[in-house]
Short mmCIF file of C-alpha atoms in Angstrom, two decimals:
data_model
loop_
_atom_site.label_atom_id
_atom_site.label_comp_id
_atom_site.label_asym_id
_atom_site.label_seq_id
_atom_site.Cartn_x
_atom_site.Cartn_y
_atom_site.Cartn_z
CA MET A 1 -19.86 -13.68 22.67
CA ASP A 2 -19.78 -14.89 19.06
CA ASP A 3 -17.32 -12.13 18.19
CA GLN A 4 -15.07 -13.28 21.02
CA ILE A 5 -15.29 -16.89 19.83
CA ASN A 6 -14.47 -15.86 16.26
CA LEU A 7 -11.54 -13.72 17.40
CA CYS A 8 -10.22 -16.52 19.62
CA HIS A 9 -10.70 -19.03 16.80
CA HIS A 10 -8.73 -16.79 14.44
CA LYS A 11 -5.88 -16.34 16.94
CA LEU A 12 -5.71 -20.09 17.60
CA GLU A 13 -5.53 -20.77 13.87
CA ASN A 14 -2.66 -18.28 13.63
CA GLN A 15 -1.00 -20.05 16.53
CA LEU A 16 -1.35 -23.37 14.71
CA GLN A 17 0.25 -21.87 11.59
CA HIS A 18 3.18 -20.56 13.64
CA LEU A 19 3.62 -23.91 15.39
CA ASN A 20 3.50 -25.80 12.09
CA ALA A 21 6.15 -23.45 10.72
CA LEU A 22 8.22 -24.04 13.87
CA THR A 23 7.90 -27.81 13.42
CA GLN A 24 9.23 -27.55 9.87
CA LEU A 25 12.02 -25.26 11.04
CA LEU A 26 13.02 -27.69 13.79
CA ASP A 27 13.16 -30.50 11.22
CA ALA A 28 15.39 -28.32 9.02
CA GLU A 29 17.56 -27.54 12.04
CA LEU A 30 18.05 -31.23 12.76
CA ALA A 31 18.91 -31.86 9.11
CA CYS A 32 21.53 -29.07 9.27
CA LEU A 33 22.99 -30.53 12.45
CA ALA A 34 23.10 -34.01 10.96
CA SER A 35 24.79 -32.80 7.77
CA LYS A 36 27.18 -30.62 9.80
CA LYS A 37 26.34 -27.51 7.76
CA GLY A 38 26.71 -24.76 10.30
CA ASN A 39 26.08 -21.87 7.94
CA GLY A 40 22.36 -22.66 7.73
CA LEU A 41 22.01 -22.79 11.50
CA LYS A 42 22.33 -19.01 11.89
CA ASP A 43 19.44 -18.36 9.53
CA ILE A 44 17.36 -21.03 11.22
CA ALA A 45 18.11 -19.53 14.64
CA ARG A 46 16.91 -16.11 13.46
CA GLU A 47 13.71 -17.58 12.00
CA LYS A 48 13.17 -19.64 15.13
CA LEU A 49 13.50 -16.56 17.35
CA THR A 50 11.00 -14.64 15.21
CA LEU A 51 8.51 -17.51 15.34
CA LEU A 52 8.92 -17.93 19.08
CA ASN A 53 8.31 -14.20 19.60
CA ASN A 54 5.15 -14.39 17.48
CA ILE A 55 3.97 -17.47 19.39
CA GLN A 56 4.63 -15.74 22.69
CA LYS A 57 2.75 -12.63 21.54
CA LEU A 58 -0.28 -14.72 20.52
CA ASP A 59 -0.14 -16.60 23.84
CA LYS A 60 -0.32 -13.30 25.67
CA GLU A 61 -3.28 -12.19 23.54
CA LEU A 62 -5.04 -15.52 24.09
CA SER A 63 -4.54 -15.29 27.85
CA GLY A 64 -6.78 -12.21 27.83
CA PHE A 65 -9.81 -14.26 26.84
CA ASN A 66 -12.24 -15.62 29.40
CA GLN A 67 -11.14 -19.18 30.18
CA ASP A 68 -14.67 -20.49 29.59
CA ILE A 69 -14.31 -19.71 25.89
CA PHE A 70 -11.66 -22.45 25.59
CA LYS A 71 -14.23 -25.03 26.71
CA THR A 72 -16.67 -24.27 23.89
CA GLU A 73 -17.10 -26.83 21.14
CA GLN A 74 -15.74 -24.43 18.49
CA ILE A 75 -12.54 -23.64 20.40
CA LYS A 76 -11.72 -26.79 22.37
CA PRO A 77 -10.44 -28.85 19.37
CA LEU A 78 -8.18 -26.00 18.29
CA THR A 79 -6.81 -25.63 21.81
CA GLU A 80 -6.06 -29.35 21.94
CA SER A 81 -4.32 -29.16 18.55
CA VAL A 82 -2.21 -26.22 19.69
CA ASN A 83 -1.22 -28.00 22.91
CA SER A 84 -0.38 -31.21 21.03
CA LEU A 85 1.73 -29.38 18.46
CA LEU A 86 3.46 -27.38 21.17
CA LEU A 87 4.42 -30.60 22.96
CA LYS A 88 5.77 -32.00 19.68
CA CYS A 89 7.87 -28.84 19.17
CA LYS A 90 9.27 -29.08 22.69
CA LYS A 91 10.29 -32.70 22.18
CA GLN A 92 11.88 -31.95 18.80
CA ASN A 93 13.76 -29.01 20.30
CA GLU A 94 15.17 -31.32 23.00
CA VAL A 95 16.27 -33.80 20.32
CA ASN A 96 17.94 -30.96 18.40
CA ALA A 97 19.70 -29.74 21.53
CA GLN A 98 21.07 -33.25 22.15
CA ALA A 99 22.20 -33.51 18.51
CA ALA A 100 23.93 -30.13 18.77
CA HIS A 101 25.67 -31.23 21.98
CA GLN A 102 26.88 -34.45 20.34
CA ALA A 103 28.15 -32.50 17.32
CA GLN A 104 30.01 -30.14 19.63
CA LEU A 105 31.65 -33.06 21.44
CA ALA A 106 32.72 -34.61 18.13
CA VAL A 107 34.28 -31.34 16.97
CA LYS A 108 36.09 -30.93 20.30
CA GLU A 109 37.46 -34.47 20.07
CA LEU A 110 38.66 -33.89 16.51
CA LYS A 111 40.30 -30.63 17.54
CA ASN A 112 42.10 -32.37 20.40
CA ILE A 113 43.39 -35.04 18.01
CA LEU A 114 44.64 -32.44 15.55
CA ILE A 115 46.45 -30.33 18.14
CA GLY A 116 47.96 -33.39 19.79
CA ALA A 117 46.22 -33.14 23.13
CA PRO A 118 46.85 -36.14 25.39
CA THR A 119 44.28 -38.82 24.79
CA SER A 120 44.43 -40.29 28.27
CA VAL A 121 45.68 -39.05 31.59
CA THR A 122 46.52 -41.31 34.52
CA TYR A 123 48.44 -41.00 37.77
CA GLY A 124 51.77 -42.67 38.48
CA GLN A 125 52.94 -44.26 41.75
CA ASP A 126 54.45 -40.99 42.86
CA GLY A 127 51.11 -39.18 42.34
CA GLY A 128 52.32 -37.37 39.25
CA VAL A 129 50.29 -37.09 36.08
CA ILE A 130 51.23 -39.44 33.25
CA SER A 131 49.75 -38.58 29.89
CA GLU A 132 49.77 -40.89 26.94
CA ASN A 133 50.88 -38.92 23.93
CA SER A 134 49.59 -40.04 20.61
CA GLU A 135 52.02 -40.41 17.74
CA LEU A 136 49.15 -39.66 15.38
CA VAL A 137 49.89 -35.95 15.05
CA LYS A 138 53.67 -35.83 15.36
CA ASN A 139 55.32 -33.84 12.55
CA LEU A 140 51.92 -32.94 11.11
CA LYS A 141 52.06 -29.86 8.90
CA ALA A 142 49.00 -27.95 7.85
#
């Protein structure tokens, strides 16, 4: 049983390393989103995918252990740390997704301004569409 505990302990430590790396990567991702530097996002996405695959692989390996091993005094603190860090990563990923969505909306709005899309659309008495055209982009040359 000691060999199983040692092996499980080792795998949980690896999982913690991967999750710590993911936490740092998620922080870097948020910084890229905030600074609107899209070129770094592709590299981060590749690294993130690799880390997530490694985490998933370790999860599968850990699921093969007898569940009683996770209740032992050597393993329980590591399991709690892994679960806590995983929750932190999930929350940070949700924050990053919201930041990415907001950045996308801002880019879309800017694009609409530059191409002269109507800024507001209403309906007239006859039921027809009335759009308010902005004079902001008239005679704009790139």
